[in-house]
Each structure stands twice: as C-alpha cells, then as structure tokens.
Short mmCIF file of N, CA and C in Angstrom, two decimals:
data_model
loop_
_atom_site.label_atom_id
_atom_site.label_comp_id
_atom_site.label_asym_id
_atom_site.label_seq_id
_atom_site.Cartn_x
_atom_site.Cartn_y
_atom_site.Cartn_z
N ARG A 1 -1.16 8.54 10.86
CA ARG A 1 -1.80 9.69 10.26
C ARG A 1 -3.30 9.50 10.10
N TYR A 2 -3.77 8.23 10.10
CA TYR A 2 -5.20 7.99 9.94
C TYR A 2 -5.92 7.92 11.28
N THR A 3 -5.17 7.95 12.36
CA THR A 3 -5.78 7.89 13.68
C THR A 3 -5.59 9.19 14.45
N ALA A 4 -5.09 10.20 13.80
CA ALA A 4 -4.90 11.50 14.46
C ALA A 4 -6.26 12.06 14.87
N PRO A 5 -6.28 12.95 15.84
CA PRO A 5 -7.57 13.50 16.30
C PRO A 5 -8.42 14.07 15.17
N ALA A 6 -7.80 14.66 14.17
CA ALA A 6 -8.57 15.27 13.07
C ALA A 6 -9.11 14.23 12.09
N ALA A 7 -8.65 12.97 12.18
CA ALA A 7 -9.08 11.95 11.23
C ALA A 7 -10.48 11.42 11.54
N PHE A 8 -10.94 11.58 12.78
CA PHE A 8 -12.24 11.09 13.17
C PHE A 8 -12.91 12.14 14.02
N GLY A 9 -14.07 12.57 13.61
CA GLY A 9 -14.77 13.59 14.37
C GLY A 9 -16.26 13.51 14.17
N SER A 10 -17.01 13.84 15.20
CA SER A 10 -18.48 13.82 15.15
C SER A 10 -19.01 12.46 14.70
N GLY A 11 -18.35 11.39 15.13
CA GLY A 11 -18.83 10.05 14.82
C GLY A 11 -18.58 9.57 13.41
N ARG A 12 -17.69 10.21 12.68
CA ARG A 12 -17.42 9.76 11.31
C ARG A 12 -15.96 10.03 10.95
N TRP A 13 -15.49 9.31 9.94
CA TRP A 13 -14.14 9.53 9.44
C TRP A 13 -14.13 10.81 8.62
N THR A 14 -13.24 11.71 8.94
CA THR A 14 -13.15 12.96 8.19
C THR A 14 -12.14 12.87 7.05
N LYS A 15 -11.33 11.83 7.07
CA LYS A 15 -10.33 11.64 6.01
C LYS A 15 -10.55 10.29 5.35
N PHE A 16 -11.76 10.08 4.89
CA PHE A 16 -12.12 8.79 4.32
C PHE A 16 -11.25 8.43 3.14
N ASN A 17 -10.99 9.36 2.23
CA ASN A 17 -10.20 9.03 1.04
C ASN A 17 -8.80 8.58 1.40
N SER A 18 -8.20 9.21 2.40
CA SER A 18 -6.86 8.80 2.83
C SER A 18 -6.89 7.41 3.44
N ALA A 19 -7.89 7.16 4.29
CA ALA A 19 -7.99 5.85 4.92
C ALA A 19 -8.30 4.78 3.87
N SER A 20 -9.13 5.11 2.90
CA SER A 20 -9.46 4.17 1.83
C SER A 20 -8.23 3.85 0.98
N ALA A 21 -7.44 4.87 0.68
CA ALA A 21 -6.21 4.66 -0.11
C ALA A 21 -5.25 3.77 0.65
N ALA A 22 -5.11 4.00 1.96
CA ALA A 22 -4.21 3.17 2.77
C ALA A 22 -4.70 1.73 2.80
N ALA A 23 -6.01 1.53 2.93
CA ALA A 23 -6.56 0.17 2.94
C ALA A 23 -6.28 -0.53 1.62
N ASN A 24 -6.44 0.17 0.52
CA ASN A 24 -6.16 -0.43 -0.79
C ASN A 24 -4.67 -0.72 -0.95
N ASP A 25 -3.83 0.18 -0.46
CA ASP A 25 -2.38 -0.04 -0.53
C ASP A 25 -2.00 -1.30 0.24
N LEU A 26 -2.55 -1.44 1.43
CA LEU A 26 -2.25 -2.60 2.26
C LEU A 26 -2.79 -3.89 1.64
N ARG A 27 -3.96 -3.81 1.02
CA ARG A 27 -4.52 -4.99 0.35
C ARG A 27 -3.58 -5.46 -0.75
N ASP A 28 -3.06 -4.53 -1.56
CA ASP A 28 -2.13 -4.90 -2.62
C ASP A 28 -0.83 -5.47 -2.06
N TRP A 29 -0.34 -4.88 -0.96
CA TRP A 29 0.88 -5.39 -0.32
C TRP A 29 0.66 -6.82 0.16
N TRP A 30 -0.47 -7.07 0.85
CA TRP A 30 -0.71 -8.42 1.37
C TRP A 30 -0.87 -9.43 0.23
N GLU A 31 -1.43 -9.00 -0.88
CA GLU A 31 -1.53 -9.89 -2.04
C GLU A 31 -0.13 -10.21 -2.57
N PHE A 32 0.74 -9.21 -2.61
CA PHE A 32 2.13 -9.42 -3.04
C PHE A 32 2.81 -10.43 -2.12
N VAL A 33 2.61 -10.28 -0.82
CA VAL A 33 3.21 -11.20 0.16
C VAL A 33 2.64 -12.61 -0.04
N ARG A 34 1.33 -12.72 -0.23
CA ARG A 34 0.70 -14.03 -0.42
C ARG A 34 1.26 -14.73 -1.64
N VAL A 35 1.38 -14.01 -2.75
CA VAL A 35 1.88 -14.59 -3.99
C VAL A 35 3.35 -14.98 -3.86
N SER A 36 4.09 -14.27 -3.03
CA SER A 36 5.51 -14.58 -2.86
C SER A 36 5.72 -15.96 -2.22
N GLY A 37 4.69 -16.44 -1.52
CA GLY A 37 4.79 -17.74 -0.88
C GLY A 37 5.49 -17.72 0.46
N ARG A 38 5.88 -16.54 0.91
CA ARG A 38 6.54 -16.44 2.21
C ARG A 38 5.52 -16.01 3.25
N PRO A 39 5.67 -16.51 4.48
CA PRO A 39 4.76 -16.07 5.54
C PRO A 39 4.92 -14.57 5.78
N TRP A 40 3.82 -13.92 6.15
CA TRP A 40 3.85 -12.47 6.35
C TRP A 40 4.88 -12.04 7.38
N TYR A 41 5.11 -12.88 8.39
CA TYR A 41 6.04 -12.50 9.46
C TYR A 41 7.50 -12.60 9.02
N GLU A 42 7.74 -13.12 7.83
CA GLU A 42 9.10 -13.15 7.29
C GLU A 42 9.35 -12.01 6.31
N ALA A 43 8.41 -11.09 6.20
CA ALA A 43 8.59 -9.95 5.29
C ALA A 43 9.78 -9.11 5.76
N THR A 44 10.60 -8.71 4.82
CA THR A 44 11.80 -7.94 5.12
C THR A 44 11.76 -6.62 4.35
N GLN A 45 12.67 -5.74 4.68
CA GLN A 45 12.79 -4.50 3.93
C GLN A 45 13.12 -4.80 2.48
N GLU A 46 13.86 -5.85 2.25
CA GLU A 46 14.19 -6.26 0.89
C GLU A 46 12.93 -6.62 0.09
N MET A 47 11.98 -7.28 0.75
CA MET A 47 10.71 -7.60 0.09
C MET A 47 9.93 -6.33 -0.24
N ILE A 48 9.91 -5.39 0.70
CA ILE A 48 9.22 -4.12 0.46
C ILE A 48 9.85 -3.40 -0.71
N ASP A 49 11.18 -3.37 -0.73
CA ASP A 49 11.89 -2.71 -1.84
C ASP A 49 11.54 -3.38 -3.17
N GLY A 50 11.48 -4.71 -3.18
CA GLY A 50 11.11 -5.43 -4.39
C GLY A 50 9.69 -5.13 -4.83
N TYR A 51 8.79 -5.01 -3.87
CA TYR A 51 7.40 -4.67 -4.16
C TYR A 51 7.32 -3.29 -4.81
N LEU A 52 8.00 -2.32 -4.21
CA LEU A 52 7.98 -0.96 -4.75
C LEU A 52 8.64 -0.90 -6.12
N MET A 53 9.70 -1.67 -6.32
CA MET A 53 10.38 -1.70 -7.61
C MET A 53 9.45 -2.32 -8.67
N SER A 54 8.70 -3.34 -8.29
CA SER A 54 7.80 -3.97 -9.25
C SER A 54 6.70 -3.00 -9.70
N MET A 55 6.37 -2.05 -8.86
CA MET A 55 5.35 -1.06 -9.23
C MET A 55 5.85 -0.12 -10.32
N ARG A 56 7.15 0.04 -10.43
CA ARG A 56 7.69 0.94 -11.46
C ARG A 56 7.48 0.42 -12.87
N VAL A 57 7.28 -0.88 -12.98
CA VAL A 57 7.05 -1.47 -14.30
C VAL A 57 5.66 -2.10 -14.40
N GLY A 58 4.92 -2.08 -13.28
CA GLY A 58 3.59 -2.69 -13.26
C GLY A 58 2.53 -1.76 -13.82
N ILE A 59 1.41 -2.37 -14.13
CA ILE A 59 0.26 -1.63 -14.66
C ILE A 59 -0.84 -1.62 -13.61
N SER A 60 -1.39 -0.45 -13.38
CA SER A 60 -2.48 -0.28 -12.43
C SER A 60 -3.75 -0.89 -12.98
N ALA A 61 -4.43 -1.69 -12.18
CA ALA A 61 -5.71 -2.26 -12.59
C ALA A 61 -6.77 -1.17 -12.75
N ALA A 62 -6.64 -0.10 -11.96
CA ALA A 62 -7.64 0.97 -11.99
C ALA A 62 -7.50 1.85 -13.23
N THR A 63 -6.27 2.19 -13.59
CA THR A 63 -6.06 3.15 -14.69
C THR A 63 -5.63 2.51 -16.00
N LYS A 64 -5.21 1.25 -15.92
CA LYS A 64 -4.68 0.53 -17.10
C LYS A 64 -3.44 1.23 -17.66
N ASP A 65 -2.72 1.91 -16.79
CA ASP A 65 -1.49 2.63 -17.15
C ASP A 65 -0.46 2.34 -16.06
N PHE A 66 0.77 2.78 -16.30
CA PHE A 66 1.80 2.61 -15.28
C PHE A 66 1.41 3.34 -14.00
N TYR A 67 1.89 2.82 -12.87
CA TYR A 67 1.64 3.49 -11.60
C TYR A 67 2.34 4.85 -11.62
N SER A 68 1.68 5.84 -11.08
CA SER A 68 2.29 7.17 -11.01
C SER A 68 3.33 7.21 -9.89
N PRO A 69 4.32 8.08 -10.02
CA PRO A 69 5.30 8.23 -8.93
C PRO A 69 4.64 8.59 -7.60
N GLU A 70 3.53 9.33 -7.64
CA GLU A 70 2.83 9.70 -6.42
C GLU A 70 2.22 8.48 -5.74
N THR A 71 1.70 7.56 -6.53
CA THR A 71 1.13 6.33 -5.98
C THR A 71 2.21 5.50 -5.31
N ILE A 72 3.34 5.37 -5.98
CA ILE A 72 4.45 4.59 -5.42
C ILE A 72 4.93 5.23 -4.12
N LYS A 73 5.04 6.54 -4.13
CA LYS A 73 5.47 7.26 -2.92
C LYS A 73 4.48 7.07 -1.77
N ARG A 74 3.17 7.12 -2.08
CA ARG A 74 2.15 6.93 -1.06
C ARG A 74 2.22 5.51 -0.50
N ARG A 75 2.40 4.52 -1.37
CA ARG A 75 2.47 3.15 -0.88
C ARG A 75 3.71 2.93 -0.01
N LYS A 76 4.80 3.55 -0.38
CA LYS A 76 6.01 3.45 0.45
C LYS A 76 5.71 4.03 1.82
N SER A 77 5.04 5.15 1.87
CA SER A 77 4.68 5.78 3.13
C SER A 77 3.73 4.90 3.93
N THR A 78 2.78 4.28 3.27
CA THR A 78 1.83 3.40 3.96
C THR A 78 2.53 2.21 4.60
N LEU A 79 3.53 1.67 3.92
CA LEU A 79 4.22 0.48 4.44
C LEU A 79 5.29 0.82 5.47
N SER A 80 5.63 2.08 5.59
CA SER A 80 6.68 2.47 6.54
C SER A 80 6.17 2.51 7.95
#
C-alpha cells in the first residue's frame, strides 16, 4: 500500500504519514523480536500474535495511555 502509484508522485511521498506510521510499527516489531532473543528469521505467526496481544495491555510511549484498538489493527496490517 505504500508503494502504490499514488503513494509517490512528483518526486515526493504523497502518503508520508502512512509510510511514517508503518516505519514506526516495524521499528517496534523489530525491537520486540530483538528483546525476545530469537533470530528474526525464526519469527512465527505465534510470535506476531504474542506481540499484538502484548499491545492490549501495554502503554504507548507517545500517549502514556493504552494502545488504541486502531493502532493495534494498523500494526497487525503492517505485519501481514
């Protein structure tokens, strides 16, 4: 979705916020993988499910509140 023809036009990203959100989502995922101690290539759907489940009780560093259902849904989409 970030590489669709409408995502880049006239020499610039037209969907910067979406691309930025995806980059932040992936950064958090890779940090979760790093902390797990498992190599990235051993990541399984079970690990993804655990990551998403941990977000339901985790606190967002940005908002200092629980993650919103929309954020969790977006991250699931980013990892799919």
